[in-house]
């Protein structure tokens, strides 16, 4: 997620199922409008402090993180009190009534989380509990990854990836390798948005050469 420090103009970020615990790198993304962080290791709602000064943020998906706690009402009210410009939270539309109620039931966040000096110990236990609670199947992971990847491709003016081709990226790979490959793909798509026509032409030429090399290798193996 540290890559976001170098992408101040990025508009859509999807980092679901990535073990993320720190949102500080996002505080300079002033054009960010959609942020997908489902199923990570975000332990404290104080991480919202880093999102409070993002004027264009309208969509946030934060569910299934430790910070959501056992009280869904308190969680939602706290998020909306601190991010009142949201139009959608966890795939559910935000209402005017909720925004008013959030001023009463939500907790105002005025400082970032104080975790730096004890981060190692806390993160270890957080990751352990997250791993134990994760019951998501490969099919569900692929569905969400496909949805979020295609959202980025739509923002870039690219055609969506068909499910059959997307799932063929890693039908027999381990979870780690599959997530790593999808993360690399998402990062490349995000970075492409920062390029001008000349940069995109260089990417196109490089991809063409890479494809030719892979196709030649496949023919030799056959």
CSV table of N, CA and C in Angstrom, one decimal, residues 21-22 47 114-126:
chain,number,residue,atom,x,y,z
A,21,UNK,N,-2.8,-3.2,7.5
A,21,UNK,CA,-3.1,-2.7,8.8
A,21,UNK,C,-3.0,-1.2,9.0
A,22,UNK,N,-2.3,-0.5,8.0
A,22,UNK,CA,-2.0,0.9,8.2
A,22,UNK,C,-2.5,1.7,7.0
A,47,UNK,N,-7.7,4.5,12.3
A,47,UNK,CA,-7.1,4.6,11.0
A,47,UNK,C,-7.9,5.5,10.0
A,114,UNK,N,-2.4,5.0,18.1
A,114,UNK,CA,-1.1,5.0,18.8
A,114,UNK,C,-0.6,3.5,18.9
A,115,UNK,N,0.0,3.1,17.8
A,115,UNK,CA,0.4,1.7,17.8
A,115,UNK,C,1.8,1.4,17.4
A,116,UNK,N,2.5,2.5,17.1
A,116,UNK,CA,3.9,2.4,16.5
A,116,UNK,C,4.8,1.6,17.5
A,117,UNK,N,4.8,1.9,18.7
A,117,UNK,CA,5.8,1.3,19.6
A,117,UNK,C,5.4,-0.1,20.0
A,118,UNK,N,4.2,-0.6,19.7
A,118,UNK,CA,3.9,-2.0,20.1
A,118,UNK,C,3.4,-2.7,18.9
A,119,UNK,N,3.7,-2.2,17.7
A,119,UNK,CA,3.1,-2.8,16.5
A,119,UNK,C,3.4,-4.2,16.3
A,120,UNK,N,4.7,-4.7,16.5
A,120,UNK,CA,5.0,-6.1,16.2
A,120,UNK,C,4.2,-7.1,17.0
A,121,UNK,N,4.1,-6.8,18.3
A,121,UNK,CA,3.3,-7.8,19.1
A,121,UNK,C,1.8,-7.8,18.7
A,122,UNK,N,1.2,-6.6,18.5
A,122,UNK,CA,-0.2,-6.6,18.2
A,122,UNK,C,-0.5,-7.2,16.8
A,123,UNK,N,0.4,-6.9,15.8
A,123,UNK,CA,0.1,-7.4,14.5
A,123,UNK,C,0.2,-8.9,14.4
A,124,UNK,N,1.1,-9.5,15.2
A,124,UNK,CA,1.2,-10.9,15.2
A,124,UNK,C,-0.1,-11.6,15.6
A,125,UNK,N,-0.7,-11.1,16.7
A,125,UNK,CA,-1.9,-11.7,17.2
A,125,UNK,C,-3.1,-11.4,16.3
A,126,UNK,N,-3.1,-10.2,15.7
A,126,UNK,CA,-4.1,-9.9,14.7
A,126,UNK,C,-4.1,-10.8,13.5
